[in-house]
Amino acid sequence: MHYCSSMYAPLKHVIVKHPKDAFRNQEHLRDEWKTFNYLSEPNFDGALREFADFIAILEKYVKKIDYLPESESVGLDSLYAHDPVKFTPKGAIILKSGKTLRQPEAAVYKDFLLDKGIPIIGELTGDAVSDGGDIVWLDDRTLAVGRGYRTNDEAIRQLKDMTADIVDEFIVVQLPHDLGEAECLHLMSFISMVDKDLAVVHSRLMPVFFRQLLIERGVQLIEVLKDEYDALGCNVLALAPRVCVIPQGNPITKQQLLDAGATVYEYKGNEITVKGTGGPTCLTCPVVRG
């Protein structure tokens, strides 16, 4: 089995978490949304409706969708199934979130993968912290890792060791302070690969070397404006090359994608995306692409 080393090859198998299991009920949301730094209290029934629409889009392309179980040990953010692990061609790396409240998710995920018979090639240890949202495959042999508040130097050292035999080029991208430690800025906050030569970006947050590197590699950049960046317009999930999912409310980004020959699906993400600042890439953990 060849697991994921791409952000855009045809998506075959994905892991998600249903909001009924992450959010549980309205009372739980009322108690917890401030703790998890959500913009406002999500509406539970609205979240279920939005997620059903989102899954209906995935099902058009994805053969296998696995659901993480409900667990007492994890919180609201477990909805964002992308972050606790990262897949490589040989299997999963278990991460440890830079957001302390999210750290228990890794153990639940590990048990889930073992139960499914999915190989684990490594696990962060010691002081290392990293979120899946900071780890981006530019292509099958090129891995970019964001160094910011959620991913530290020790994690980068361990990730480099674990991927040494499967990665030719390991690129460390220094992330800006932006809105600060309490907010979530991942490498994937400002870049989504939609094809080998097409990326959706918010250049204002990009280090110059990284932007130049993409251009040198022949990647066309679709620029997301500030208003649409705030509406998670830069968070684009590729279901296949130039077939993608984007949150509603990003018309300029959508039009640019259409102009680049992409097929674009939209879902309403007010409860499951905007309030918790997690777009379609965050809601999904790609296991197999290709």
C-alpha positions as a printed Julia matrix, in Angstrom:
290×3 Matrix{Float64}:
   0.0    0.0     0.0
   1.33   3.41   -0.97
   0.07   6.0     1.48
  -0.05   9.75    1.01
   2.82  11.87   -0.26
   0.74  14.41   -2.13
  -1.78  17.16   -1.47
  -3.51  16.87   -4.86
  -3.34  13.31   -6.31
  -6.78  11.63   -6.5
  -8.05  11.13   -2.95
  -8.94   7.47   -2.3
  -9.1    7.1     1.49
  -9.66   9.79    4.09
 -10.17  10.04    7.86
 -12.66  12.54    9.28
 -14.44  13.14   12.57
 -18.16  13.74   12.69
 -19.28  16.86   14.6
 -21.75  14.7    16.54
 -18.67  13.01   18.04
 -16.42  16.1    18.32
 -19.04  18.65   19.41
 -21.38  16.12   21.13
 -24.3   18.48   21.79
 -25.19  22.15   22.14
 -24.62  22.18   25.88
 -21.08  20.84   25.43
 -20.4   23.51   22.79
 -21.71  26.2    25.13
 -19.32  25.06   27.86
 -16.26  24.61   25.67
 -16.15  27.06   22.73
 -14.33  29.8    24.66
 -11.78  27.35   26.08
 -10.9   26.3    22.52
 -10.75  29.91   21.31
 -13.58  29.65   18.78
 -14.87  32.9    17.3
 -18.34  32.23   18.71
 -20.48  29.31   19.87
 -21.19  26.9    16.99
 -24.76  25.78   16.4
 -24.84  21.99   16.82
 -27.68  21.24   14.38
 -26.19  23.64   11.84
 -22.83  21.89   12.16
 -24.45  18.51   11.44
 -26.15  19.88    8.32
 -22.97  21.54    7.04
 -20.93  18.39    7.62
 -23.49  16.23    5.79
 -23.18  18.52    2.76
 -19.38  18.43    3.0
 -19.3   14.61    3.15
 -21.68  14.42    0.17
 -19.06  16.29   -1.88
 -16.26  13.99   -0.69
 -18.3   10.91   -1.54
 -18.37  11.9    -5.21
 -14.62  11.16   -5.38
 -13.46   9.31   -2.27
 -14.02   5.55   -2.07
 -13.26   5.11    1.61
 -14.16   7.5     4.44
 -13.26   6.43    7.99
 -14.69   8.18   11.05
 -12.71   8.76   14.24
 -14.62   7.66   17.34
 -16.06   9.88   20.05
 -13.65  10.1    22.97
 -13.92  11.66   26.42
 -10.23  12.55   26.33
 -10.4   14.98   23.39
 -12.12  18.29   22.75
 -13.93  20.29   20.09
 -10.84  20.64   17.9
 -10.78  16.9    17.27
 -13.21  17.78   14.46
 -10.12  18.91   12.57
  -8.83  15.41   11.82
  -5.87  16.59    9.74
  -3.59  17.69   12.57
  -2.67  14.79   14.9
  -0.98  12.64   12.22
   0.77  13.02    8.87
   0.9   10.33    6.24
   3.99   9.4     4.27
   4.28   6.75    1.51
   5.16   4.13    4.15
   2.52   4.99    6.75
   1.61   7.49    9.45
   3.7    9.69   11.72
   1.97  10.38   15.05
   2.4   14.04   15.96
   2.02  16.02   19.18
   0.09  19.25   18.8
   1.6   22.62   19.59
  -1.81  23.45   21.11
  -1.74  21.76   24.53
  -5.51  21.22   24.56
  -5.13  19.09   21.4
  -2.31  16.84   22.58
  -4.59  13.99   23.8
  -5.85  13.53   20.22
  -2.64  11.74   19.17
  -3.18   8.73   21.47
  -6.78   8.28   20.29
  -5.61   8.49   16.68
  -2.81   6.01   17.26
  -5.23   3.41   18.67
  -7.57   4.04   15.74
  -4.81   3.48   13.15
  -3.56   0.34   14.9
  -7.13  -0.97   15.0
  -7.47  -0.35   11.25
  -4.14  -2.05   10.52
  -2.6    1.16    9.15
   1.19   1.2     9.68
   2.81   3.83   11.9
   6.39   4.67   10.92
   7.21   7.02   13.78
   6.02   9.19   16.62
   7.23  12.52   17.95
   8.94  12.22   21.34
  10.3   14.47   24.06
   9.85  18.19   23.55
   8.87  17.91   19.89
   5.52  19.46   18.91
   4.0   19.66   15.44
   0.59  19.9    13.76
  -0.26  18.21   10.47
  -1.25  21.61    9.12
   2.41  22.63    9.13
   3.53  19.72    6.93
   2.98  20.04    3.17
   4.0   17.67    0.39
   4.95  19.86   -2.58
   5.43  16.68   -4.59
   6.16  13.0    -3.89
   9.75  13.66   -2.81
   9.58  17.23   -1.47
   8.34  18.04    2.02
   7.86  21.58    3.35
   7.48  22.07    7.1
   6.43  25.32    8.76
   8.37  26.42   11.84
   5.97  28.42   13.97
   4.1   28.31   17.26
   2.62  24.85   16.5
   5.79  23.15   15.19
   9.18  23.54   16.87
  12.8   22.84   15.89
  12.96  19.51   17.71
   9.91  18.25   15.79
  11.52  19.35   12.54
  14.69  17.43   13.46
  12.69  14.28   14.23
  10.51  14.6    11.12
  13.63  15.01    8.98
  15.08  11.81   10.47
  11.85   9.85   10.0
  11.47  10.87    6.37
  15.15  10.74    5.34
  14.7    7.71    3.06
  11.51   8.97    1.38
  12.25  12.68    0.92
  14.85  14.22   -1.4
  14.23  17.82   -0.39
  13.14  18.87    3.12
  12.29  22.58    3.23
  11.89  24.48    6.51
   9.59  27.5     6.14
   9.81  30.08    8.91
   6.29  31.25    9.82
   5.49  34.82   10.92
   4.08  35.78   14.32
   0.97  37.14   12.52
  -1.88  37.28   15.09
   0.14  35.64   17.85
   0.52  32.44   19.77
  -3.15  32.01   20.71
  -4.26  32.04   17.08
  -3.62  29.2    14.68
  -1.25  29.95   11.84
  -0.11  26.84    9.97
   1.94  26.55    6.81
  -1.32  25.32    5.25
  -3.01  28.54    6.37
  -1.4   30.33    3.42
  -0.79  27.6     0.85
  -3.0   24.89   -0.64
  -1.59  22.75   -3.45
  -4.36  22.11   -6.0
  -2.17  20.49   -8.68
   1.55  19.95   -9.19
   1.73  23.38  -10.84
  -1.14  25.24   -9.15
  -1.35  26.57   -5.59
  -3.75  28.85   -3.75
  -1.73  31.25   -1.59
  -1.9   34.33    0.62
   1.44  35.87   -0.3
   1.48  38.5     2.45
   2.31  35.77    4.98
   4.8   33.91    2.78
   8.57  34.12    3.23
  10.08  35.49    0.01
  12.35  32.46   -0.54
   9.37  30.08   -0.37
   7.28  32.1    -2.8
  10.23  32.31   -5.21
  10.88  28.59   -4.85
   7.32  27.76   -5.88
   7.53  30.05   -8.9
  10.89  28.55   -9.88
   9.28  25.11   -9.71
   6.69  26.27  -12.23
   3.8   26.61   -9.79
   1.1   29.11  -10.78
  -0.04  31.08   -7.72
  -3.66  32.02   -7.16
  -3.64  35.01   -4.83
  -6.24  35.1    -2.06
  -7.27  38.59   -0.95
  -7.24  39.53    2.74
 -11.05  39.41    3.12
 -11.22  35.96    1.58
  -8.17  34.77    3.53
 -10.13  35.64    6.68
 -13.04  33.6     5.3
 -10.64  30.64    4.88
 -10.49  31.05    1.11
  -6.87  29.9     1.16
  -7.91  26.59    2.7
  -8.64  24.5    -0.39
  -8.88  20.7    -0.42
  -7.92  18.96   -3.66
  -9.98  15.82   -4.34
  -7.93  15.24   -7.5
  -5.67  17.5    -9.58
  -7.66  20.72  -10.18
 -10.77  19.32   -8.51
 -11.27  21.05   -5.2
 -13.48  22.01   -2.27
 -13.57  25.54   -0.86
 -15.69  27.18    1.85
 -18.55  29.36    0.59
 -18.0   33.1     0.65
 -14.82  33.25   -1.42
 -16.07  34.29   -4.88
 -12.85  35.89   -6.15
 -10.71  32.89   -5.19
 -13.32  30.57   -6.69
 -13.34  32.48   -9.97
  -9.55  32.37  -10.19
  -9.65  28.6    -9.68
 -12.28  28.26  -12.41
 -10.14  30.42  -14.7
  -7.23  28.02  -14.05
  -9.38  25.13  -15.28
 -10.34  23.78  -11.87
 -13.63  22.18  -10.86
 -14.77  23.87   -7.64
 -17.22  22.54   -5.06
 -18.42  24.78   -2.24
 -19.92  23.99    1.14
 -21.38  26.28    3.77
 -18.88  26.24    6.62
 -20.16  28.76    9.12
 -20.34  26.33   12.07
 -17.68  23.74   11.18
 -15.13  25.98    9.45
 -15.3   29.7    10.24
 -15.99  29.56   13.99
 -13.18  27.08   14.69
 -10.91  28.4    11.93
 -10.62  25.04   10.18
 -11.31  24.65    6.48
 -11.75  21.57    4.29
  -8.08  20.54    4.49
  -8.3   20.68    8.3
 -11.5   18.61    8.36
  -9.86  15.76    6.42
  -6.82  13.57    6.91
  -5.85  12.07    3.53
  -4.61   8.49    3.99
  -4.25   7.32    0.39
  -3.96   9.4    -2.74
  -2.96   8.28   -6.21
